[in-house]
PDB file of C-alpha atoms in Angstrom:
ATOM      1  CA  MET A   1     136.864 118.883  19.389  1.00 94.00           C
ATOM      2  CA  GLU A   2     138.498 117.376  16.321  1.00 97.00           C
ATOM      3  CA  PRO A   3     139.010 113.580  16.054  1.00 97.00           C
ATOM      4  CA  SER A   4     142.668 113.695  17.159  1.00 96.00           C
ATOM      5  CA  GLU A   5     141.736 115.578  20.331  1.00 98.00           C
ATOM      6  CA  LEU A   6     138.807 113.232  20.934  1.00 98.00           C
ATOM      7  CA  GLU A   7     141.203 110.278  20.705  1.00 98.00           C
ATOM      8  CA  ARG A   8     143.448 111.875  23.333  1.00 97.00           C
ATOM      9  CA  VAL A   9     140.407 112.341  25.726  1.00 98.00           C
ATOM     10  CA  ALA A  10     139.228 108.773  25.092  1.00 98.00           C
ATOM     11  CA  ARG A  11     142.624 107.463  26.099  1.00 97.00           C
ATOM     12  CA  GLN A  12     142.412 109.497  29.327  1.00 98.00           C
ATOM     13  CA  ILE A  13     138.926 108.122  30.073  1.00 98.00           C
ATOM     14  CA  ARG A  14     140.103 104.537  29.443  1.00 98.00           C
ATOM     15  CA  LEU A  15     142.985 104.972  31.865  1.00 98.00           C
ATOM     16  CA  ARG A  16     140.702 106.377  34.650  1.00 98.00           C
ATOM     17  CA  ASP A  17     138.151 103.726  34.014  1.00 98.00           C
ATOM     18  CA  LEU A  18     140.800 100.989  34.443  1.00 98.00           C
ATOM     19  CA  GLN A  19     141.911 102.540  37.700  1.00 98.00           C
ATOM     20  CA  ALA A  20     138.371 102.805  39.021  1.00 98.00           C
ATOM     21  CA  VAL A  21     137.504  99.230  38.248  1.00 98.00           C
ATOM     22  CA  TYR A  22     140.735  97.922  39.728  1.00 98.00           C
ATOM     23  CA  GLU A  23     140.323  99.944  42.907  1.00 98.00           C
ATOM     24  CA  ALA A  24     136.606  98.942  43.291  1.00 98.00           C
ATOM     25  CA  GLY A  25     137.328  95.282  42.637  1.00 97.00           C
ATOM     26  CA  ALA A  26     134.343  95.130  40.248  1.00 97.00           C
ATOM     27  CA  GLY A  27     132.995  96.495  36.994  1.00 95.00           C
ATOM     28  CA  HIS A  28     132.365  95.512  33.389  1.00 97.00           C
ATOM     29  CA  ILE A  29     135.703  96.607  31.931  1.00 97.00           C
ATOM     30  CA  GLY A  30     135.512  94.778  28.564  1.00 97.00           C
ATOM     31  CA  GLY A  31     132.356  96.544  27.448  1.00 97.00           C
ATOM     32  CA  GLU A  32     133.460  99.772  28.945  1.00 98.00           C
ATOM     33  CA  MET A  33     136.632  99.801  26.859  1.00 98.00           C
ATOM     34  CA  SER A  34     134.595  99.120  23.707  1.00 98.00           C
ATOM     35  CA  VAL A  35     132.142 101.951  24.225  1.00 98.00           C
ATOM     36  CA  ILE A  36     134.428 104.703  25.473  1.00 98.00           C
ATOM     37  CA  ASP A  37     135.221 106.115  21.988  1.00 98.00           C
ATOM     38  CA  LEU A  38     131.513 106.507  21.263  1.00 98.00           C
ATOM     39  CA  LEU A  39     130.881 108.187  24.689  1.00 98.00           C
ATOM     40  CA  THR A  40     133.781 110.515  24.156  1.00 98.00           C
ATOM     41  CA  ALA A  41     132.556 111.687  20.721  1.00 98.00           C
ATOM     42  CA  LEU A  42     129.046 112.112  22.061  1.00 98.00           C
ATOM     43  CA  TYR A  43     129.955 114.174  25.169  1.00 98.00           C
ATOM     44  CA  PHE A  44     132.832 116.235  23.745  1.00 98.00           C
ATOM     45  CA  ARG A  45     131.628 116.869  20.193  1.00 98.00           C
ATOM     46  CA  VAL A  46     128.046 115.970  19.434  1.00 98.00           C
ATOM     47  CA  LEU A  47     125.676 116.367  22.410  1.00 98.00           C
ATOM     48  CA  ARG A  48     124.249 119.761  23.110  1.00 98.00           C
ATOM     49  CA  VAL A  49     124.467 119.656  26.900  1.00 98.00           C
ATOM     50  CA  TRP A  50     125.297 122.065  29.743  1.00 98.00           C
ATOM     51  CA  PRO A  51     127.005 120.487  32.771  1.00 98.00           C
ATOM     52  CA  ASP A  52     125.969 123.413  34.982  1.00 98.00           C
ATOM     53  CA  GLN A  53     122.353 122.945  33.892  1.00 98.00           C
ATOM     54  CA  PRO A  54     121.972 119.174  33.508  1.00 98.00           C
ATOM     55  CA  ARG A  55     118.160 119.411  33.242  1.00 98.00           C
ATOM     56  CA  HIS A  56     118.098 122.255  30.702  1.00 98.00           C
ATOM     57  CA  PRO A  57     114.933 121.643  28.586  1.00 98.00           C
ATOM     58  CA  ASP A  58     116.793 122.116  25.302  1.00 98.00           C
ATOM     59  CA  ARG A  59     119.527 119.550  26.075  1.00 98.00           C
ATOM     60  CA  ASP A  60     119.975 116.547  23.842  1.00 98.00           C
ATOM     61  CA  ARG A  61     119.065 113.310  25.531  1.00 98.00           C
ATOM     62  CA  PHE A  62     121.496 110.360  25.913  1.00 98.00           C
ATOM     63  CA  VAL A  63     120.546 106.918  27.216  1.00 98.00           C
ATOM     64  CA  LEU A  64     123.217 104.310  28.055  1.00 98.00           C
ATOM     65  CA  SER A  65     120.970 101.248  27.681  1.00 98.00           C
ATOM     66  CA  LYS A  66     123.917  98.939  28.407  1.00 98.00           C
ATOM     67  CA  GLY A  67     123.910 100.291  31.927  1.00 97.00           C
ATOM     68  CA  HIS A  68     126.336  97.756  33.349  1.00 97.00           C
ATOM     69  CA  THR A  69     129.127  99.895  31.711  1.00 98.00           C
ATOM     70  CA  ALA A  70     128.182 102.677  34.074  1.00 98.00           C
ATOM     71  CA  CYS A  71     131.783 103.360  35.172  1.00 98.00           C
ATOM     72  CA  ALA A  72     132.691 104.489  31.667  1.00 98.00           C
ATOM     73  CA  LEU A  73     129.727 106.918  31.754  1.00 98.00           C
ATOM     74  CA  TYR A  74     130.684 108.255  35.136  1.00 98.00           C
ATOM     75  CA  VAL A  75     134.263 108.944  34.074  1.00 98.00           C
ATOM     76  CA  THR A  76     133.030 110.661  30.924  1.00 98.00           C
ATOM     77  CA  LEU A  77     130.518 112.751  32.880  1.00 98.00           C
ATOM     78  CA  ALA A  78     133.235 113.754  35.300  1.00 98.00           C
ATOM     79  CA  LYS A  79     135.579 114.669  32.538  1.00 98.00           C
ATOM     80  CA  ARG A  80     132.866 116.785  30.960  1.00 98.00           C
ATOM     81  CA  GLY A  81     132.118 118.550  34.193  1.00 98.00           C
ATOM     82  CA  PHE A  82     128.862 117.048  35.349  1.00 98.00           C
ATOM     83  CA  ILE A  83     130.369 115.569  38.606  1.00 98.00           C
ATOM     84  CA  PRO A  84     133.670 116.111  40.399  1.00 98.00           C
ATOM     85  CA  GLU A  85     136.510 114.086  38.917  1.00 98.00           C
ATOM     86  CA  GLU A  86     137.606 113.027  42.383  1.00 98.00           C
ATOM     87  CA  GLU A  87     134.277 111.420  42.965  1.00 98.00           C
ATOM     88  CA  ILE A  88     135.229 108.577  40.616  1.00 98.00           C
ATOM     89  CA  SER A  89     137.284 107.108  43.474  1.00 98.00           C
ATOM     90  CA  THR A  90     133.989 106.362  45.277  1.00 98.00           C
ATOM     91  CA  PHE A  91     132.764 104.030  42.523  1.00 98.00           C
ATOM     92  CA  LEU A  92     130.803 101.146  44.145  1.00 98.00           C
ATOM     93  CA  LYS A  93     131.790 102.177  47.696  1.00 97.00           C
ATOM     94  CA  PRO A  94     129.096 102.276  50.439  1.00 96.00           C
ATOM     95  CA  HIS A  95     126.828 105.312  50.197  1.00 96.00           C
ATOM     96  CA  SER A  96     128.343 106.362  46.848  1.00 98.00           C
ATOM     97  CA  ARG A  97     125.947 107.645  44.246  1.00 98.00           C
ATOM     98  CA  LEU A  98     128.084 105.993  41.634  1.00 98.00           C
ATOM     99  CA  ASN A  99     126.426 102.566  41.615  1.00 97.00           C
ATOM    100  CA  GLY A 100     126.985  99.621  39.340  1.00 97.00           C
ATOM    101  CA  HIS A 101     124.109 100.949  37.173  1.00 97.00           C
ATOM    102  CA  PRO A 102     123.420 104.649  36.511  1.00 97.00           C
ATOM    103  CA  ASN A 103     120.719 106.344  38.579  1.00 97.00           C
ATOM    104  CA  CYS A 104     119.090 109.482  37.189  1.00 98.00           C
ATOM    105  CA  ASN A 105     117.844 110.498  40.648  1.00 97.00           C
ATOM    106  CA  LYS A 106     121.455 110.617  41.964  1.00 98.00           C
ATOM    107  CA  VAL A 107     123.857 111.429  39.165  1.00 98.00           C
ATOM    108  CA  PRO A 108     123.641 114.674  37.160  1.00 98.00           C
ATOM    109  CA  GLY A 109     123.686 113.978  33.426  1.00 98.00           C
ATOM    110  CA  VAL A 110     122.048 110.572  33.704  1.00 98.00           C
ATOM    111  CA  GLU A 111     118.657 110.719  31.871  1.00 98.00           C
ATOM    112  CA  THR A 112     117.120 107.464  33.038  1.00 98.00           C
ATOM    113  CA  ASN A 113     117.965 104.438  35.137  1.00 98.00           C
ATOM    114  CA  THR A 114     119.318 101.580  33.075  1.00 97.00           C
ATOM    115  CA  GLY A 115     120.605  98.113  33.727  1.00 89.00           C
ATOM    116  CA  PRO A 116     117.706  95.705  32.786  1.00 91.00           C
ATOM    117  CA  LEU A 117     118.702  95.157  29.165  1.00 96.00           C
ATOM    118  CA  GLY A 118     116.123  95.943  26.502  1.00 97.00           C
ATOM    119  CA  HIS A 119     114.703  99.028  28.357  1.00 97.00           C
ATOM    120  CA  GLY A 120     116.883 101.887  27.143  1.00 98.00           C
ATOM    121  CA  LEU A 121     115.798 102.014  23.548  1.00 98.00           C
ATOM    122  CA  PRO A 122     112.030 101.927  24.362  1.00 98.00           C
ATOM    123  CA  VAL A 123     112.582 104.783  26.772  1.00 98.00           C
ATOM    124  CA  ALA A 124     114.614 106.707  24.196  1.00 98.00           C
ATOM    125  CA  VAL A 125     111.763 106.222  21.637  1.00 98.00           C
ATOM    126  CA  GLY A 126     109.481 107.773  24.255  1.00 98.00           C
ATOM    127  CA  MET A 127     111.817 110.756  24.618  1.00 98.00           C
ATOM    128  CA  ALA A 128     112.032 111.304  20.870  1.00 98.00           C
ATOM    129  CA  LYS A 129     108.274 110.980  20.477  1.00 98.00           C
ATOM    130  CA  ALA A 130     107.742 113.482  23.344  1.00 98.00           C
ATOM    131  CA  ALA A 131     109.963 115.987  21.469  1.00 98.00           C
ATOM    132  CA  LYS A 132     107.813 115.536  18.360  1.00 98.00           C
ATOM    133  CA  LEU A 133     104.611 116.077  20.317  1.00 98.00           C
ATOM    134  CA  SER A 134     105.899 119.200  22.128  1.00 98.00           C
ATOM    135  CA  GLY A 135     107.840 120.661  19.260  1.00 98.00           C
ATOM    136  CA  ALA A 136     111.174 120.474  21.126  1.00 98.00           C
ATOM    137  CA  LYS A 137     114.305 120.447  19.055  1.00 98.00           C
ATOM    138  CA  TYR A 138     116.492 118.129  21.085  1.00 98.00           C
ATOM    139  CA  HIS A 139     117.956 114.980  19.557  1.00 98.00           C
ATOM    140  CA  THR A 140     117.872 111.594  21.441  1.00 98.00           C
ATOM    141  CA  TYR A 141     120.816 109.094  21.255  1.00 99.00           C
ATOM    142  CA  VAL A 142     120.860 105.673  22.780  1.00 98.00           C
ATOM    143  CA  VAL A 143     123.653 103.098  23.034  1.00 98.00           C
ATOM    144  CA  THR A 144     122.805  99.419  23.330  1.00 98.00           C
ATOM    145  CA  GLY A 145     124.954  96.307  23.438  1.00 97.00           C
ATOM    146  CA  ASP A 146     124.721  93.832  20.591  1.00 97.00           C
ATOM    147  CA  GLY A 147     123.793  90.978  22.947  1.00 96.00           C
ATOM    148  CA  GLU A 148     121.115  93.255  24.272  1.00 97.00           C
ATOM    149  CA  MET A 149     119.543  93.420  20.855  1.00 98.00           C
ATOM    150  CA  GLN A 150     118.277  89.891  21.435  1.00 97.00           C
ATOM    151  CA  GLU A 151     115.621  91.422  23.653  1.00 97.00           C
ATOM    152  CA  GLY A 152     112.236  91.590  21.861  1.00 98.00           C
ATOM    153  CA  SER A 153     111.402  94.932  23.469  1.00 98.00           C
ATOM    154  CA  ASN A 154     114.055  96.567  21.320  1.00 98.00           C
ATOM    155  CA  TRP A 155     112.396  95.308  18.080  1.00 98.00           C
ATOM    156  CA  GLU A 156     109.056  96.646  19.227  1.00 98.00           C
ATOM    157  CA  ALA A 157     110.736 100.016  19.883  1.00 98.00           C
ATOM    158  CA  ILE A 158     112.325  99.836  16.441  1.00 98.00           C
ATOM    159  CA  MET A 159     108.955  99.292  14.792  1.00 98.00           C
ATOM    160  CA  ALA A 160     107.389 102.140  16.789  1.00 98.00           C
ATOM    161  CA  ALA A 161     110.236 104.590  15.942  1.00 98.00           C
ATOM    162  CA  TYR A 162     109.746 104.080  12.204  1.00 98.00           C
ATOM    163  CA  GLN A 163     105.943 104.269  12.513  1.00 98.00           C
ATOM    164  CA  PHE A 164     106.277 107.641  14.311  1.00 98.00           C
ATOM    165  CA  ARG A 165     108.945 108.810  11.775  1.00 98.00           C
ATOM    166  CA  LEU A 166     111.374 109.651  14.646  1.00 98.00           C
ATOM    167  CA  ASP A 167     114.078 111.406  12.613  1.00 98.00           C
ATOM    168  CA  ASN A 168     115.284 112.898  15.926  1.00 98.00           C
ATOM    169  CA  LEU A 169     116.443 109.498  17.225  1.00 98.00           C
ATOM    170  CA  THR A 170     119.870 107.853  16.778  1.00 98.00           C
ATOM    171  CA  LEU A 171     120.554 104.275  17.955  1.00 98.00           C
ATOM    172  CA  ILE A 172     124.155 103.210  18.387  1.00 99.00           C
ATOM    173  CA  ILE A 173     124.752  99.436  18.721  1.00 98.00           C
ATOM    174  CA  ASP A 174     128.049  98.621  20.406  1.00 98.00           C
ATOM    175  CA  HIS A 175     128.808  95.592  18.227  1.00 98.00           C
ATOM    176  CA  ASN A 176     131.696  94.046  20.066  1.00 97.00           C
ATOM    177  CA  ARG A 177     130.562  90.547  19.318  1.00 97.00           C
ATOM    178  CA  PHE A 178     130.565  89.280  22.899  1.00 95.00           C
ATOM    179  CA  GLN A 179     128.053  89.203  25.740  1.00 94.00           C
ATOM    180  CA  GLN A 180     128.195  87.760  29.256  1.00 91.00           C
ATOM    181  CA  GLY A 181     129.609  84.260  29.104  1.00 91.00           C
ATOM    182  CA  ALA A 182     129.718  83.713  25.383  1.00 93.00           C
ATOM    183  CA  SER A 183     130.123  85.252  21.943  1.00 94.00           C
ATOM    184  CA  LEU A 184     127.123  86.598  20.185  1.00 93.00           C
ATOM    185  CA  SER A 185     127.451  83.958  17.488  1.00 94.00           C
ATOM    186  CA  ASP A 186     127.207  81.159  20.084  1.00 93.00           C
ATOM    187  CA  THR A 187     124.005  82.452  21.717  1.00 94.00           C
ATOM    188  CA  ASN A 188     121.493  84.076  19.412  1.00 94.00           C
ATOM    189  CA  ASP A 189     123.437  85.368  16.452  1.00 93.00           C
ATOM    190  CA  LEU A 190     121.738  88.541  15.223  1.00 94.00           C
ATOM    191  CA  ALA A 191     124.600  89.426  12.797  1.00 96.00           C
ATOM    192  CA  PRO A 192     124.473  90.995  10.309  1.00 98.00           C
ATOM    193  CA  LEU A 193     122.461  93.716  12.029  1.00 98.00           C
ATOM    194  CA  ARG A 194     122.316  96.185   9.233  1.00 98.00           C
ATOM    195  CA  PRO A 195     119.775  94.407   6.947  1.00 98.00           C
ATOM    196  CA  LYS A 196     117.473  93.660   9.833  1.00 98.00           C
ATOM    197  CA  LEU A 197     117.275  97.389  10.796  1.00 98.00           C
ATOM    198  CA  GLU A 198     116.878  98.372   7.195  1.00 98.00           C
ATOM    199  CA  ALA A 199     113.988  95.882   6.894  1.00 98.00           C
ATOM    200  CA  PHE A 200     112.221  97.849   9.617  1.00 98.00           C
ATOM    201  CA  GLY A 201     112.594 101.077   7.640  1.00 98.00           C
ATOM    202  CA  TRP A 202     115.584 102.562   9.471  1.00 98.00           C
ATOM    203  CA  GLU A 203     118.530 104.289   7.860  1.00 98.00           C
ATOM    204  CA  VAL A 204     121.686 102.400   8.873  1.00 98.00           C
ATOM    205  CA  SER A 205     125.363 103.391   8.954  1.00 98.00           C
ATOM    206  CA  GLU A 206     128.036 100.759   9.564  1.00 98.00           C
ATOM    207  CA  ILE A 207     131.314 101.988  10.955  1.00 98.00           C
ATOM    208  CA  ASN A 208     134.452 101.157  12.902  1.00 98.00           C
ATOM    209  CA  GLY A 209     133.240 102.139  16.423  1.00 98.00           C
ATOM    210  CA  ASN A 210     136.786 102.641  17.772  1.00 98.00           C
ATOM    211  CA  ASP A 211     137.773 105.138  15.042  1.00 98.00           C
ATOM    212  CA  MET A 212     136.933 108.768  15.756  1.00 98.00           C
ATOM    213  CA  HIS A 213     137.186 109.684  12.029  1.00 98.00           C
ATOM    214  CA  ALA A 214     134.275 107.270  11.381  1.00 98.00           C
ATOM    215  CA  ILE A 215     132.359 107.937  14.601  1.00 98.00           C
ATOM    216  CA  VAL A 216     131.955 111.734  14.350  1.00 98.00           C
ATOM    217  CA  PRO A 217     130.350 111.909  10.880  1.00 98.00           C
ATOM    218  CA  ALA A 218     128.048 109.031  11.688  1.00 98.00           C
ATOM    219  CA  LEU A 219     126.789 110.656  14.936  1.00 98.00           C
ATOM    220  CA  GLU A 220     126.376 114.004  13.189  1.00 98.00           C
ATOM    221  CA  HIS A 221     124.401 112.510  10.295  1.00 98.00           C
ATOM    222  CA  ARG A 222     120.776 113.468  10.025  1.00 97.00           C
ATOM    223  CA  SER A 223     118.097 111.570   8.086  1.00 94.00           C
ATOM    224  CA  ASP A 224     114.334 111.722   7.438  1.00 97.00           C
ATOM    225  CA  ARG A 225     114.056 108.466   9.310  1.00 98.00           C
ATOM    226  CA  PRO A 226     115.350 106.971  12.560  1.00 98.00           C
ATOM    227  CA  HIS A 227     119.121 106.342  12.210  1.00 98.00           C
ATOM    228  CA  CYS A 228     120.994 103.346  13.482  1.00 98.00           C
ATOM    229  CA  ILE A 229     124.829 103.172  13.711  1.00 98.00           C
ATOM    230  CA  VAL A 230     126.191  99.659  13.816  1.00 98.00           C
ATOM    231  CA  ALA A 231     129.474 100.382  15.536  1.00 98.00           C
ATOM    232  CA  HIS A 232     131.951  97.510  15.169  1.00 98.00           C
ATOM    233  CA  THR A 233     134.070  97.639  18.262  1.00 98.00           C
ATOM    234  CA  ASN A 234     136.475  95.430  20.178  1.00 97.00           C
ATOM    235  CA  LYS A 235     135.765  94.129  23.638  1.00 97.00           C
ATOM    236  CA  GLY A 236     138.601  95.374  25.913  1.00 97.00           C
ATOM    237  CA  HIS A 237     139.795  97.806  23.211  1.00 97.00           C
ATOM    238  CA  GLY A 238     143.127  99.391  24.009  1.00 96.00           C
ATOM    239  CA  ILE A 239     144.354  96.644  26.356  1.00 97.00           C
ATOM    240  CA  SER A 240     146.119  93.808  24.549  1.00 97.00           C
ATOM    241  CA  PHE A 241     145.293  90.875  26.782  1.00 97.00           C
ATOM    242  CA  MET A 242     141.596  91.888  27.222  1.00 97.00           C
ATOM    243  CA  GLN A 243     140.825  92.541  23.597  1.00 95.00           C
ATOM    244  CA  ASP A 244     138.137  90.240  22.117  1.00 95.00           C
ATOM    245  CA  ARG A 245     138.154  87.965  25.237  1.00 95.00           C
ATOM    246  CA  VAL A 246     134.794  86.974  26.560  1.00 94.00           C
ATOM    247  CA  ASP A 247     136.072  86.478  30.084  1.00 93.00           C
ATOM    248  CA  TRP A 248     136.726  90.223  30.356  1.00 95.00           C
ATOM    249  CA  HIS A 249     133.005  91.003  30.382  1.00 94.00           C
ATOM    250  CA  HIS A 250     133.192  91.640  34.169  1.00 89.00           C
ATOM    251  CA  LYS A 251     136.509  90.248  35.190  1.00 94.00           C
ATOM    252  CA  VAL A 252     138.808  92.468  37.346  1.00 97.00           C
ATOM    253  CA  PRO A 253     142.524  92.711  36.559  1.00 97.00           C
ATOM    254  CA  SER A 254     145.050  91.258  38.983  1.00 97.00           C
ATOM    255  CA  LYS A 255     147.805  93.558  40.241  1.00 98.00           C
ATOM    256  CA  GLU A 256     150.158  92.286  37.536  1.00 98.00           C
ATOM    257  CA  GLN A 257     147.521  92.648  34.868  1.00 98.00           C
ATOM    258  CA  TYR A 258     146.585  96.052  36.101  1.00 98.00           C
ATOM    259  CA  GLU A 259     150.191  97.250  35.795  1.00 98.00           C
ATOM    260  CA  ILE A 260     150.502  95.876  32.262  1.00 98.00           C
ATOM    261  CA  ALA A 261     147.204  97.595  31.206  1.00 97.00           C
ATOM    262  CA  LEU A 262     148.270 100.783  32.990  1.00 97.00           C
ATOM    263  CA  ALA A 263     151.548 100.786  31.014  1.00 97.00           C
ATOM    264  CA  GLU A 264     149.803 100.193  27.676  1.00 96.00           C
ATOM    265  CA  LEU A 265     147.224 102.893  28.166  1.00 96.00           C
ATOM    266  CA  SER A 266     149.734 105.335  29.595  1.00 94.00           C
ATOM    267  CA  GLU A 267     152.070 104.791  26.677  1.00 89.00           C
ATOM    268  CA  ALA A 268     149.294 105.755  24.218  1.00 75.00           C
ATOM    269  CA  LEU A 269     148.788 109.158  25.908  1.00 77.00           C
TER     270      LEU A 269
END
């Protein structure tokens, strides 16, 4: 897909995500809205995956380390054909396999269980190292939150990735500047992220993470080193009253707010 078509798909995914969170009465809508452009570009342009063969050995690996934004992943997987689109209506309901955090034992297309922050990147490093050891040609991608980068386990993984020369690994940091309860700058301010990753030997790209024309070439870039994309995004992107508001980390829209958001996202289609 070209960027313009990817933008259209991302708007459709945002709309369905909004509906799912509203109907479920729970979710992490702010961070879902910030990461959806990245997920769309990955699944509809970049990742080599086969929905009818979700465990194909040659598939690229994708890890959503910020697992609390699982609803955005489920909607993307459904849109791509991994699960039925009508199943999204079961999100968080009793006995649904679409839990608040993704489960690789239940949901096709999910590579590993995530939720405890700071785990996804170390797992992805293991996946990329396994490919090197076995001679496999798949590429591993992982998305973390910027607040999540405060976890020390991520920096141990970053050191290991450079040590092992994992040029088959791409880290995408969803840098929306907010985490649960506060802004990044008010907790443990890691910004600017780029020089820190470069100091560990990584190649780093810095982009607008809500702009498909910037996202696509960054994701398709290949290096002789591990590659990090610092994706500057907006919490609640696409919905005016949510954007860059810390309280929308896991807040659920009221009926009136839902209708406003629905109108804004529908107008953009």
